[in-house]
Short mmCIF file of C-alpha atoms and ligand atoms in Angstrom, two decimals:
data_model
loop_
_atom_site.label_atom_id
_atom_site.label_comp_id
_atom_site.label_asym_id
_atom_site.label_seq_id
_atom_site.Cartn_x
_atom_site.Cartn_y
_atom_site.Cartn_z
CA UNK A 1 0.00 0.00 0.00
CA UNK A 2 1.61 3.23 -1.19
CA UNK A 3 -0.93 5.40 0.64
CA UNK A 4 -0.02 4.18 4.09
CA UNK A 5 3.23 6.12 4.72
CA UNK A 6 1.69 9.46 3.71
CA UNK A 7 -1.40 8.76 5.80
CA UNK A 8 0.81 7.90 8.75
CA UNK A 9 2.88 11.06 8.43
CA UNK A 10 -0.28 13.18 8.11
CA UNK A 11 -1.61 11.62 11.33
CA UNK A 12 1.73 12.26 13.07
CA UNK A 13 1.74 15.90 11.94
CA UNK A 14 -1.79 16.36 13.31
CA UNK A 15 -0.71 14.92 16.65
CA UNK A 16 2.32 17.18 16.88
CA UNK A 17 0.57 20.44 15.86
CA UNK A 18 -0.06 22.62 18.91
CA UNK A 19 -3.71 22.91 19.84
CA UNK A 20 -5.01 19.98 17.82
CA UNK A 21 -5.29 16.69 19.63
CA UNK A 22 -2.99 17.80 22.43
CA UNK A 23 -5.53 20.30 23.80
CA UNK A 24 -2.79 22.93 24.23
CA UNK A 25 -3.97 26.29 22.76
CA UNK A 26 -1.75 27.88 20.13
CA UNK A 27 0.00 30.90 21.71
CA UNK A 28 0.20 34.21 19.84
CA UNK A 29 3.73 35.38 19.17
CA UNK A 30 3.62 38.58 21.25
CA UNK A 31 6.59 40.62 20.08
CA UNK A 32 5.69 44.21 20.98
CA UNK A 33 5.91 44.86 24.73
CA UNK A 34 3.84 47.77 26.04
CA UNK A 35 2.82 49.23 29.36
CA UNK A 36 -0.79 50.01 30.30
CA UNK A 37 -1.40 52.65 32.94
CA UNK A 38 -4.83 53.21 34.45
CA UNK A 39 -4.97 56.84 35.57
CA UNK A 40 -7.78 58.51 37.49
CA UNK A 41 -6.91 61.93 38.84
CA UNK A 42 -10.62 62.79 39.17
CA UNK A 43 -10.86 60.39 42.12
CA UNK A 44 -7.25 60.88 43.27
CA UNK A 45 -6.58 57.19 42.69
CA UNK A 46 -3.03 55.93 42.53
CA UNK A 47 -2.13 55.00 38.96
CA UNK A 48 -2.07 51.29 38.20
CA UNK A 49 0.80 50.24 35.94
CA UNK A 50 0.69 46.93 34.10
CA UNK A 51 2.54 45.20 31.28
CA UNK A 52 1.28 43.39 28.24
CA UNK A 53 2.03 43.21 24.53
CA UNK A 54 0.74 42.83 21.03
CA UNK A 55 1.65 40.72 18.06
CA UNK A 56 3.49 42.44 15.21
CA UNK A 57 1.34 45.43 14.08
CA UNK A 58 -1.43 44.25 16.38
CA UNK A 59 -4.16 46.61 17.61
CA UNK A 60 -4.43 47.96 21.14
CA UNK A 61 -7.76 46.19 21.69
CA UNK A 62 -5.99 42.83 21.32
CA UNK A 63 -3.37 43.84 23.89
CA UNK A 64 -6.07 44.95 26.35
CA UNK A 65 -7.94 41.65 25.91
CA UNK A 66 -4.68 39.76 26.46
CA UNK A 67 -4.02 41.79 29.62
CA UNK A 68 -7.53 41.14 30.93
CA UNK A 69 -7.19 37.40 30.40
CA UNK A 70 -3.82 37.21 32.18
CA UNK A 71 -4.10 39.79 34.98
CA UNK A 72 -6.83 39.76 37.62
CA UNK A 73 -6.19 43.46 38.37
CA UNK A 74 -7.39 44.61 34.98
CA UNK A 75 -10.83 44.45 33.40
CA UNK A 76 -12.47 46.59 30.76
CA UNK A 77 -15.63 46.76 28.70
CA UNK A 78 -16.30 48.30 25.32
CA UNK A 79 -19.15 48.79 22.92
CA UNK A 80 -19.14 48.92 19.17
CA UNK A 81 -19.85 52.35 17.67
CA UNK A 82 -21.48 52.00 14.26
CA UNK A 83 -18.99 54.38 12.66
CA UNK A 84 -15.80 54.33 14.67
CA UNK A 85 -15.63 50.79 16.06
CA UNK A 86 -14.82 49.87 19.65
CA UNK A 87 -15.36 52.54 22.27
CA UNK A 88 -13.77 52.02 25.69
CA UNK A 89 -16.62 52.23 28.21
CA UNK A 90 -15.27 51.07 31.57
CA UNK A 91 -12.02 50.12 33.25
CA UNK A 92 -12.02 48.09 36.47
CA UNK A 93 -15.73 48.67 36.93
CA UNK A 94 -15.67 52.45 36.47
CA UNK A 95 -17.54 53.80 33.44
CA UNK A 96 -17.76 57.30 32.04
CA UNK A 97 -21.18 58.90 31.68
CA UNK A 98 -22.81 61.77 29.83
CA UNK A 99 -24.32 63.28 33.00
CA UNK A 100 -20.90 63.89 34.61
CA UNK A 101 -19.28 64.30 31.19
CA UNK A 102 -16.67 61.71 32.11
CA UNK A 103 -14.95 59.25 29.78
CA UNK A 104 -11.86 57.10 29.40
CA UNK A 105 -9.42 59.07 27.33
CA UNK A 106 -6.73 57.24 25.39
CA UNK A 107 -3.22 58.70 25.71
CA UNK A 108 0.12 57.36 24.50
CA UNK A 109 3.43 58.01 26.22
CA UNK A 110 6.54 57.29 24.17
CA UNK A 111 9.76 56.09 25.87
CA UNK A 112 11.12 59.69 25.82
CA UNK A 113 8.20 60.76 28.04
CA UNK A 114 6.23 62.59 25.35
CA UNK A 115 2.46 62.16 25.74
CA UNK A 116 0.08 62.37 22.78
CA UNK A 117 -3.66 61.84 22.33
CA UNK A 118 -4.19 59.50 19.36
CA UNK A 119 -6.87 60.47 16.85
CA UNK A 120 -8.23 56.91 16.72
CA UNK A 121 -9.69 54.58 19.35
CA UNK A 122 -8.61 51.25 20.87
CA UNK A 123 -9.71 49.26 17.80
CA UNK A 124 -7.52 51.22 15.38
CA UNK A 125 -4.49 52.22 17.42
CA UNK A 126 -1.39 50.09 16.71
CA UNK A 127 1.05 50.39 19.62
CA UNK A 128 4.80 50.62 19.10
CA UNK A 129 7.25 48.72 21.31
CA UNK A 130 7.75 50.15 24.81
CA UNK A 131 4.97 52.69 24.62
CA UNK A 132 3.00 53.32 27.77
CA UNK A 133 -0.70 53.35 26.98
CA UNK A 134 -2.53 55.60 29.44
CA UNK A 135 -6.22 55.00 30.06
CA UNK A 136 -7.09 58.31 31.62
CA UNK A 137 -10.42 58.83 33.39
CA UNK A 138 -11.28 62.45 32.75
CA UNK A 139 -13.98 64.93 31.73
CA UNK A 140 -14.93 66.36 28.33
C1 LIG B 1 -17.78 64.78 20.86
C2 LIG B 1 -16.70 63.78 20.52
C3 LIG B 1 -16.19 63.01 21.56
C4 LIG B 1 -16.76 63.05 22.98
C5 LIG B 1 -18.12 62.30 22.99
C6 LIG B 1 -18.94 62.78 24.20
C7 LIG B 1 -20.40 62.64 24.02
N1 LIG B 1 -20.99 61.72 24.74
O1 LIG B 1 -20.97 63.35 23.24
C8 LIG B 1 -15.62 62.42 23.81
C9 LIG B 1 -14.75 63.52 24.40
C10 LIG B 1 -16.04 61.44 24.93
C11 LIG B 1 -14.80 61.69 22.72
C12 LIG B 1 -13.84 60.76 23.02
C13 LIG B 1 -12.96 60.22 22.09
N2 LIG B 1 -12.91 60.51 20.77
CO1 LIG B 1 -14.22 61.62 19.89
N3 LIG B 1 -15.23 62.85 18.90
C14 LIG B 1 -16.22 63.67 19.20
C15 LIG B 1 -16.65 64.50 17.97
C16 LIG B 1 -16.00 65.89 18.12
C17 LIG B 1 -18.15 64.62 17.76
C18 LIG B 1 -18.96 63.31 17.88
C19 LIG B 1 -20.46 63.63 17.84
O2 LIG B 1 -20.99 64.17 18.80
N4 LIG B 1 -21.13 63.32 16.73
C20 LIG B 1 -22.54 63.62 16.55
C21 LIG B 1 -23.45 62.54 17.20
C22 LIG B 1 -24.96 62.88 17.02
O3 LIG B 1 -23.22 61.26 16.53
P1 LIG B 1 -22.95 59.95 17.36
O4 LIG B 1 -22.63 58.83 16.42
O5 LIG B 1 -23.99 59.68 18.37
O6 LIG B 1 -21.59 60.36 18.15
C23 LIG B 1 -21.01 59.49 19.08
C24 LIG B 1 -19.71 58.88 18.59
O7 LIG B 1 -19.01 59.82 17.77
C25 LIG B 1 -18.99 58.62 19.90
N5 LIG B 1 -17.56 58.84 19.82
C26 LIG B 1 -16.93 60.01 19.97
N6 LIG B 1 -15.62 59.87 19.80
C27 LIG B 1 -15.42 58.56 19.55
C28 LIG B 1 -14.22 57.88 19.31
C29 LIG B 1 -14.26 56.51 19.06
C30 LIG B 1 -12.97 55.80 18.76
C31 LIG B 1 -15.49 55.82 19.10
C32 LIG B 1 -15.54 54.36 18.88
C33 LIG B 1 -16.70 56.52 19.33
C34 LIG B 1 -16.63 57.87 19.56
O8 LIG B 1 -19.51 59.53 20.88
C35 LIG B 1 -20.55 60.31 20.27
C36 LIG B 1 -21.63 60.57 21.29
O9 LIG B 1 -22.14 59.36 21.80
C37 LIG B 1 -15.97 63.66 16.83
C38 LIG B 1 -15.51 64.47 15.60
C39 LIG B 1 -16.65 64.93 14.73
N7 LIG B 1 -16.67 66.18 14.44
O10 LIG B 1 -17.51 64.12 14.36
C40 LIG B 1 -14.77 63.01 17.55
C41 LIG B 1 -14.22 61.69 17.04
C42 LIG B 1 -15.36 60.75 16.69
N8 LIG B 1 -13.49 61.18 18.21
C43 LIG B 1 -12.40 60.60 17.94
C44 LIG B 1 -11.48 60.06 18.86
C45 LIG B 1 -10.18 59.53 18.32
C46 LIG B 1 -11.80 59.97 20.22
C47 LIG B 1 -10.93 59.32 21.32
C48 LIG B 1 -10.37 57.94 20.96
C49 LIG B 1 -9.81 60.33 21.69
C50 LIG B 1 -8.81 59.80 22.69
N9 LIG B 1 -7.56 59.67 22.25
O11 LIG B 1 -9.15 59.53 23.83
C51 LIG B 1 -11.94 59.25 22.50
C52 LIG B 1 -12.64 57.90 22.70
C53 LIG B 1 -11.96 57.07 23.77
C54 LIG B 1 -12.77 55.88 24.16
N10 LIG B 1 -13.24 55.90 25.41
O12 LIG B 1 -12.95 54.95 23.40
C55 LIG B 1 -12.15 60.55 16.42
C56 LIG B 1 -12.47 59.14 15.86
C57 LIG B 1 -11.62 58.81 14.68
C58 LIG B 1 -11.48 57.33 14.47
N11 LIG B 1 -11.57 56.91 13.24
O13 LIG B 1 -11.29 56.57 15.41
C59 LIG B 1 -13.09 61.72 15.94
C60 LIG B 1 -13.61 61.55 14.51
C61 LIG B 1 -12.27 63.05 16.04
C62 LIG B 1 -10.95 62.99 15.30
N12 LIG B 1 -9.85 62.93 16.01
O14 LIG B 1 -10.88 63.04 14.12
N13 LIG B 1 -15.12 62.14 21.49
#
């Protein structure tokens, strides 16, 4: 039977592939380390500084989801805006609201300490290595 060796090697490959029959999930190759800082000067809270990362050219939303799944001190929620995509609604149980005119602002601090306010949200922003992403609870 000529078919047998190729069938056998296919079965072996399947067994050796991560996440198939072994039950081990395939890990993303996270290559862009970033910091995430939760800042809330409105309530005089101490900033919370955490570390996570993205895959090459990955979006911030992916990094925040990764952080939430690996760190019990960080949780966030978002909703999908029909035009602009994901909008960050709450961080660690605190949500902005129209009555108080509060929201979670997205800021980016580069390694040289320069802070900018990106003109896109968490679904579009692509972090660079060693940036500190600041989730800043503030008013508008
Ligand atoms: C007012 C406004 C805000 C207010 C909304 C307050 C409120 N409840 O009204 C505040 C200050 C909260 C805000 C925040 C942000 N905004 Co804004 N915002 C605007 C603005 C000037 C008008 C929106 C509006 O009222 N439209 C009219 C109403 C009737 O339509 P609407 O669909 O109901 O509007 C809602 C959405 O626009 C939503 N919204 C507002 N900004 C953003 C940003 C994102 C990423 C999402 C998903 C939704 C969203 O809030 C509005 C009210 O509910 C627009 C620019 C413009 N001239 O359109 C920018 C604009 C939409 N915002 C923008 C950005 C980038 C942001 C921030 C990410 C800025 C930051 N770095 O923090 C944050 C969002 C952070 C987060 N938590 O996800 C960009 C989006 C571009 C893009 N493709 O992603 C715009 C186009 C301005 C720009 N820079 O060009 N924003």
